[in-house]
PDB file of C-alpha atoms in Angstrom:
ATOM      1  CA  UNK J   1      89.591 117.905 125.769  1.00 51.00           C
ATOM      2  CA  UNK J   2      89.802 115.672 128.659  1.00 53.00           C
ATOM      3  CA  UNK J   3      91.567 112.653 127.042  1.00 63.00           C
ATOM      4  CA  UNK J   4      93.961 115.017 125.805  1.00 65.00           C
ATOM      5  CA  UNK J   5      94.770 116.385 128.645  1.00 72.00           C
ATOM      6  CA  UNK J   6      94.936 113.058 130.403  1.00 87.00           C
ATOM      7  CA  UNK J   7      97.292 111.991 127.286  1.00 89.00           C
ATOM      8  CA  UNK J   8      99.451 114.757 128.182  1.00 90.00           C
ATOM      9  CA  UNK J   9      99.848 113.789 131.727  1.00 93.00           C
ATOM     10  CA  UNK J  10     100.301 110.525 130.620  1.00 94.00           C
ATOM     11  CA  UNK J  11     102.867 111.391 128.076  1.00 95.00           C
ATOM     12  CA  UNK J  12     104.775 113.619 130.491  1.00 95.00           C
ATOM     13  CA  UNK J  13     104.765 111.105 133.385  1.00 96.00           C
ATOM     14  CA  UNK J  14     106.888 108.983 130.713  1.00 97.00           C
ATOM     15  CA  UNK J  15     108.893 111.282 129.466  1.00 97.00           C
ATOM     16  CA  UNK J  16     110.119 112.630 132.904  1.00 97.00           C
ATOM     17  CA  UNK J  17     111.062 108.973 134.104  1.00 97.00           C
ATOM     18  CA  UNK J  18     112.840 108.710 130.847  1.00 97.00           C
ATOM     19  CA  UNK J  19     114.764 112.110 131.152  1.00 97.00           C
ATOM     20  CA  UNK J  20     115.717 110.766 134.843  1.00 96.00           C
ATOM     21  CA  UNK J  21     116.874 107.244 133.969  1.00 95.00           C
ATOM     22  CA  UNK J  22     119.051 108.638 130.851  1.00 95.00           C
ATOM     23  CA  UNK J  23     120.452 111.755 132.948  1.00 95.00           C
ATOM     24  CA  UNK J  24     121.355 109.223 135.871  1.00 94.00           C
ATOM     25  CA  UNK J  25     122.691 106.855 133.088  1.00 93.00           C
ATOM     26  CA  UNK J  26     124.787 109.590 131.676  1.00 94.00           C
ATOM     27  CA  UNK J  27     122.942 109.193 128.574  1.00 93.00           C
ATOM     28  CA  UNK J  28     120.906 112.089 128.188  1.00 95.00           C
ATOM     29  CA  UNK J  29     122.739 113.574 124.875  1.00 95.00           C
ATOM     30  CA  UNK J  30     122.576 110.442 122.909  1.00 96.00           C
ATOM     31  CA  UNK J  31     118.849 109.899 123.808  1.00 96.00           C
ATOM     32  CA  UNK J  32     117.971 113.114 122.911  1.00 96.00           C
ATOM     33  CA  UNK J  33     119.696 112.842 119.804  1.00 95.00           C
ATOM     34  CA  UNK J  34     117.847 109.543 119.659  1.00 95.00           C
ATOM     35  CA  UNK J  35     114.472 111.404 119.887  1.00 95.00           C
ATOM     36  CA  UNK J  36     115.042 114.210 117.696  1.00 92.00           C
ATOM     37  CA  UNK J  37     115.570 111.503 115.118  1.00 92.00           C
ATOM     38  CA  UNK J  38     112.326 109.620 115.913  1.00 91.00           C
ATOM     39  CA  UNK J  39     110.450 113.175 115.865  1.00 90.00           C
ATOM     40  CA  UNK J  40     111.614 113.341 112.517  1.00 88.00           C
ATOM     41  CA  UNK J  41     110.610 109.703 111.711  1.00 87.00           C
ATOM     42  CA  UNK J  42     107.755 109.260 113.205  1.00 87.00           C
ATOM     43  CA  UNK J  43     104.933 110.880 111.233  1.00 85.00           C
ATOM     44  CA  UNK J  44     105.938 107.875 108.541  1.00 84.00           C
ATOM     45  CA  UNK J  45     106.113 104.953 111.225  1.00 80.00           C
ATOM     46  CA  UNK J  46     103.492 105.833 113.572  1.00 77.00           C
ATOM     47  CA  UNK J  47     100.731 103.506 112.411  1.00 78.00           C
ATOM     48  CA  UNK J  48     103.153 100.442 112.773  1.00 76.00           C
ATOM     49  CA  UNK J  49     104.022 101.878 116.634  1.00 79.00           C
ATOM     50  CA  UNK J  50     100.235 101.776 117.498  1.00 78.00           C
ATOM     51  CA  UNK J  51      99.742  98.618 115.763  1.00 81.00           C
ATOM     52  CA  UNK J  52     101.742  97.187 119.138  1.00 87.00           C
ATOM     53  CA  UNK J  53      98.119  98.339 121.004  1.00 84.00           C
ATOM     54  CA  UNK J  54      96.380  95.356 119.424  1.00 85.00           C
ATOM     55  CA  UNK J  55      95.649  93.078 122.257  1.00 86.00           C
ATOM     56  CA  UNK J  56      95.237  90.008 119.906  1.00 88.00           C
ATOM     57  CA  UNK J  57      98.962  90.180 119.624  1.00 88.00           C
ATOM     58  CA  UNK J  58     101.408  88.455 121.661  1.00 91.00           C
ATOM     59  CA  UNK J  59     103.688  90.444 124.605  1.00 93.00           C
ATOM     60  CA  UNK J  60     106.484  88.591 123.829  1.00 93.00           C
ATOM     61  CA  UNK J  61     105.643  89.128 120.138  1.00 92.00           C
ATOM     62  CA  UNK J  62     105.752  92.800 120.586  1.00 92.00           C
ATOM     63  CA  UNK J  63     108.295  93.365 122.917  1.00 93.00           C
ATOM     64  CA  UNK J  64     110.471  91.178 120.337  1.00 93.00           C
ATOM     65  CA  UNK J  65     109.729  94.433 117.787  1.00 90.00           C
ATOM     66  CA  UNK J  66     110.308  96.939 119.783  1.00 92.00           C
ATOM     67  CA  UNK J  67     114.105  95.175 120.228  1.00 93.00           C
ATOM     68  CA  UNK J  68     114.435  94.487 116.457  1.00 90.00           C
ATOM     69  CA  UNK J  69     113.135  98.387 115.864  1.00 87.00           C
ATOM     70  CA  UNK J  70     116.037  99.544 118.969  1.00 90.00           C
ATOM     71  CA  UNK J  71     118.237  97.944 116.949  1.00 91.00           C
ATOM     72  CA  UNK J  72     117.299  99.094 113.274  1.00 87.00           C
ATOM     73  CA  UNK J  73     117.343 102.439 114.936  1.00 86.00           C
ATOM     74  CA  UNK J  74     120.262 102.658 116.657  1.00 91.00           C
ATOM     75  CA  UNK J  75     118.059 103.503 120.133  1.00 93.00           C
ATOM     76  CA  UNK J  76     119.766 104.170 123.451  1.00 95.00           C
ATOM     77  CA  UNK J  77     118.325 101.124 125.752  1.00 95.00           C
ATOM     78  CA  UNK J  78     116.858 104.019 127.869  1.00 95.00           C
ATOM     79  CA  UNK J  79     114.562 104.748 124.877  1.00 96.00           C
ATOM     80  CA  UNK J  80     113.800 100.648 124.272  1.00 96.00           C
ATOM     81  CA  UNK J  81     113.081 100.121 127.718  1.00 96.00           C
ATOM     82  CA  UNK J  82     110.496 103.515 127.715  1.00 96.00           C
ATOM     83  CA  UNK J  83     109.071 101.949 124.364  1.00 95.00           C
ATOM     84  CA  UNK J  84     108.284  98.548 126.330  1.00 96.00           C
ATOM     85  CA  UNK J  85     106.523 100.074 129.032  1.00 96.00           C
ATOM     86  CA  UNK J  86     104.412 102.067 126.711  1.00 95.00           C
ATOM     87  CA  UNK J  87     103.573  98.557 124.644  1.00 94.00           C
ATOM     88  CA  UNK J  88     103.044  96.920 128.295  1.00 94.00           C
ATOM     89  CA  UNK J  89     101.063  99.644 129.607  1.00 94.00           C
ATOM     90  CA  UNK J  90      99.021 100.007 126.212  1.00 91.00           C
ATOM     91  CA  UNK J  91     100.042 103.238 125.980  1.00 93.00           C
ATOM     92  CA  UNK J  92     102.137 103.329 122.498  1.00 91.00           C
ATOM     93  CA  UNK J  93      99.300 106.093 121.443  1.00 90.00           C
ATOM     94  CA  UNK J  94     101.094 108.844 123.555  1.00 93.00           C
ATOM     95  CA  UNK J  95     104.530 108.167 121.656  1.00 93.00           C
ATOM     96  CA  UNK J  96     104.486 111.514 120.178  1.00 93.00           C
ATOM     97  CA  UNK J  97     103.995 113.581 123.293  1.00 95.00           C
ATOM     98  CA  UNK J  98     106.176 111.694 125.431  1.00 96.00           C
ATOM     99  CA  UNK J  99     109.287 112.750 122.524  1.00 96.00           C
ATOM    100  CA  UNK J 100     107.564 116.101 122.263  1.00 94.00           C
ATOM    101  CA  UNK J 101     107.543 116.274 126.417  1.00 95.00           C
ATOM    102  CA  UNK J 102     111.600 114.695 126.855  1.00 97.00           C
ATOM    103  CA  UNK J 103     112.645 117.156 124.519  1.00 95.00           C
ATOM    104  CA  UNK J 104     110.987 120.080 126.244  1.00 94.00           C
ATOM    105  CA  UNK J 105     113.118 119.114 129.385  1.00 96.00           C
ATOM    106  CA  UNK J 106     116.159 118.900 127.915  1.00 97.00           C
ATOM    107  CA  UNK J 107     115.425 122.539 125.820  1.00 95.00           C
ATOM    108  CA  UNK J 108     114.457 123.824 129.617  1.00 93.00           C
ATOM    109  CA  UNK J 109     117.258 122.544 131.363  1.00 96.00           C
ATOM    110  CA  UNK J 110     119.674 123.532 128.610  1.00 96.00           C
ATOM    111  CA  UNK J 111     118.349 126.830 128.093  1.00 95.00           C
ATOM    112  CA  UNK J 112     117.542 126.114 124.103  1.00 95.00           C
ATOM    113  CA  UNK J 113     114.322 127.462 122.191  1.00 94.00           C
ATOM    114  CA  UNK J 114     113.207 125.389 119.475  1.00 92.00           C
ATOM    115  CA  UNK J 115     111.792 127.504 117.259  1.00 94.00           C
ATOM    116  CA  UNK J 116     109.439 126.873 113.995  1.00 94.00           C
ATOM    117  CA  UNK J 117     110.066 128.958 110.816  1.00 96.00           C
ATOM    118  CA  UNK J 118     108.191 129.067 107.658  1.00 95.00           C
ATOM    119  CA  UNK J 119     109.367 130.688 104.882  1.00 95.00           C
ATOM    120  CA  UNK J 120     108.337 130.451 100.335  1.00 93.00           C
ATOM    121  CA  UNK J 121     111.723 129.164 100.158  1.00 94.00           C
ATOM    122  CA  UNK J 122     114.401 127.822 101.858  1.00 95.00           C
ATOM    123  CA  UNK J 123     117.054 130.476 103.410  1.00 94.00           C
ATOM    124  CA  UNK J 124     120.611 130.729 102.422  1.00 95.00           C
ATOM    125  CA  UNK J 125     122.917 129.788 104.861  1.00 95.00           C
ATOM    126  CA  UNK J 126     123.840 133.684 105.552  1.00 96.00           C
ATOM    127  CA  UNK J 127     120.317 134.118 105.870  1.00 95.00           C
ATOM    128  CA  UNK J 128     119.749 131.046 108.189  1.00 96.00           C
ATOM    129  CA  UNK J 129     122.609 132.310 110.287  1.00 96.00           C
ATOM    130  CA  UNK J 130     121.708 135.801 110.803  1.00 96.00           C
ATOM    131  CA  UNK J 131     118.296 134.751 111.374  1.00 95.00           C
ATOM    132  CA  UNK J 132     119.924 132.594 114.372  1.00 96.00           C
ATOM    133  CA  UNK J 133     121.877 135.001 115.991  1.00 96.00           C
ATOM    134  CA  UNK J 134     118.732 137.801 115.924  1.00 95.00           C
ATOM    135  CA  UNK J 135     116.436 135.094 117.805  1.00 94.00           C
ATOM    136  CA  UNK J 136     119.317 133.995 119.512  1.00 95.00           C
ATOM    137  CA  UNK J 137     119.516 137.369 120.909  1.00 95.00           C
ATOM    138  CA  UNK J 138     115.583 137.732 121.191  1.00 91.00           C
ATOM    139  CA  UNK J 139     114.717 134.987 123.528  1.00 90.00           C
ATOM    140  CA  UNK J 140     118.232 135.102 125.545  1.00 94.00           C
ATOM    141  CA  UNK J 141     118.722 130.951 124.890  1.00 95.00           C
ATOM    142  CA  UNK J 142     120.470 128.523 122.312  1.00 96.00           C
ATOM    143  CA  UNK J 143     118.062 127.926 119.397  1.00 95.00           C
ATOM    144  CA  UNK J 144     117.024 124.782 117.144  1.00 94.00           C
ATOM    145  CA  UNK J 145     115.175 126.227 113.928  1.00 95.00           C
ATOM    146  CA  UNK J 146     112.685 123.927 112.434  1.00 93.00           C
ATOM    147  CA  UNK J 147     112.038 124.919 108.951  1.00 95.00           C
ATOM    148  CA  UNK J 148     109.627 124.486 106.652  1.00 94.00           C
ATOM    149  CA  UNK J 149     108.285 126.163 103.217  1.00 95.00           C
ATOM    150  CA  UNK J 150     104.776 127.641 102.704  1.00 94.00           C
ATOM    151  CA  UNK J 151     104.374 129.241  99.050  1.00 92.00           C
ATOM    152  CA  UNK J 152     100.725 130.469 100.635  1.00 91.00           C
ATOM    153  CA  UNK J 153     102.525 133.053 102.667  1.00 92.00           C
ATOM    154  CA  UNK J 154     104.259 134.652  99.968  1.00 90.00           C
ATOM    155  CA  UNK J 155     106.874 136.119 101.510  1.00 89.00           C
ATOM    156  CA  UNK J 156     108.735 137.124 104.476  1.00 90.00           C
ATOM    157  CA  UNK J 157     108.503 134.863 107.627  1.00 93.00           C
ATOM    158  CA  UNK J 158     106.209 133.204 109.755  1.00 94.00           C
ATOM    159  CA  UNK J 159     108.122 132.129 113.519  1.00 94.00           C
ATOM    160  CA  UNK J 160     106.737 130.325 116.230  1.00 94.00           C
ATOM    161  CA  UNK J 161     107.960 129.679 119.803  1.00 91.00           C
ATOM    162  CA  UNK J 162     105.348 128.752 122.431  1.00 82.00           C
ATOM    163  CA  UNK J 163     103.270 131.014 122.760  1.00 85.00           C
ATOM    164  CA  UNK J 164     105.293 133.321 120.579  1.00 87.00           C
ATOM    165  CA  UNK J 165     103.884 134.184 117.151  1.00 91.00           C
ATOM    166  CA  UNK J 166     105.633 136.200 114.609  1.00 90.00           C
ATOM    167  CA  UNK J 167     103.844 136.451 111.061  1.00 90.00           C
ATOM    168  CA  UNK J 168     105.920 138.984 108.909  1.00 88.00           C
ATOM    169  CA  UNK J 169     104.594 137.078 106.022  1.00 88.00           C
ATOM    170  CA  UNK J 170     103.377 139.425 102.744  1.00 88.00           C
ATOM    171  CA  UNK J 171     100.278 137.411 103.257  1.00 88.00           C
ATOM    172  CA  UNK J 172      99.657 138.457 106.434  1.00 87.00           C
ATOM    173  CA  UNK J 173     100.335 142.066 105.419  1.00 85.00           C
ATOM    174  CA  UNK J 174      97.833 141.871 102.769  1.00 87.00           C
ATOM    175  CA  UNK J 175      95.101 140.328 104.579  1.00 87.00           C
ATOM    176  CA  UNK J 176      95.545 143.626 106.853  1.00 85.00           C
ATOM    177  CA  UNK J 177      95.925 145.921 104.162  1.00 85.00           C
ATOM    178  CA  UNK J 178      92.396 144.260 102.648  1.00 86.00           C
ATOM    179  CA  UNK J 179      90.556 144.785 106.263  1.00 86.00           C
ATOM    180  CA  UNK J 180      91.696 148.279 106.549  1.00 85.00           C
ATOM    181  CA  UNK J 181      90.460 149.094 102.633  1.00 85.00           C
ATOM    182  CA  UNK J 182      86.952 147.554 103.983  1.00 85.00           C
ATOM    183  CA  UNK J 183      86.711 149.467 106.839  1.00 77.00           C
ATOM    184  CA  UNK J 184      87.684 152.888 104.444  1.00 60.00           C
ATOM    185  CA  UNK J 185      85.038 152.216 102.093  1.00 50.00           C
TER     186      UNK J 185
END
């Protein structure tokens, strides 16, 4: 628990001097654009990211693929420069959080939720948009709906925000349903 919470302050301590040097740079849309894509990304990439930790490797060497992977990627230099540092500093573990952390201060200082939504199938569009307007209206901000599909759950929806946890899955409802029968009997 400690080196994760020492990753996290690590992480955030990276991702605030990135917010800063992008919003003084005016660039603060187009790097988080940037790291919404590398979110998405990353899961695939992230061995070849912490590869750059191996000290047998050349600085130069490295800093040379972080350029060639700005550049692949389309990466504000903000973002490039931020990558460096990590590679210098050894640090290219905390990637993740530090995207995970930069996005959470744009969301806060742009009054967005980002919101996770897991559903048996994807939602219509209708769907999709009503559902946006009701959370919309539920936690007073702009939201971002990550979706995803669970067949496990059955049915219905399961939404997380934070600390907020909706499960109006059938699954759910059946796991109670099966509690309160055992308790009956």
């Amino acid at each position: 628990i400690v080196k994760k919470s020492s990753n996290l302050k690590i992480a955030l301590t990276y991702a605030r001097a990135l917010y800063e040097s992008s919003d003084t740079s005016k660039d603060l849309d187009i790097c988080y654009k940037s790291c919404a894509a590398l979110k998405k990304i990353l899961p695939s990439c992230i061995d070849d990211f912490t590869a750059l930790n191996n000290p047998l490797w050349n600085m130069q060497k490295k800093l040379d693929i972080i350029e060639t992977l700005g550049q692949k990627f389309d990466l504000p230099h903000n973002i490039i420069n931020t990558l460096k540092i990590l590679v210098q500093n050894r640090k290219i573990d905390v990637l993740p959080e530090v995207i995970n952390q930069f996005m959470t201060l744009y969301h806060n200082a742009h009054n967005i939720a980002e919101i996770d939504v897991t559903s048996v199938v994807p939602l219509t569009k209708e769907q999709d948009s009503l559902l946006t307007r009701k959370l919309a209206t539920i936690f007073s901000k702009d939201v971002i709906i990550n979706y995803s599909t669970n067949p496990q759950i059955i049915g219905g929806l399961v939404i997380k925000y934070g600390t907020h946890f909706i499960d109006a899955s059938v699954r759910s409802k059946l796991n109670a349903l099966e509690k309160f029968m055992k308790g009956k009997q």
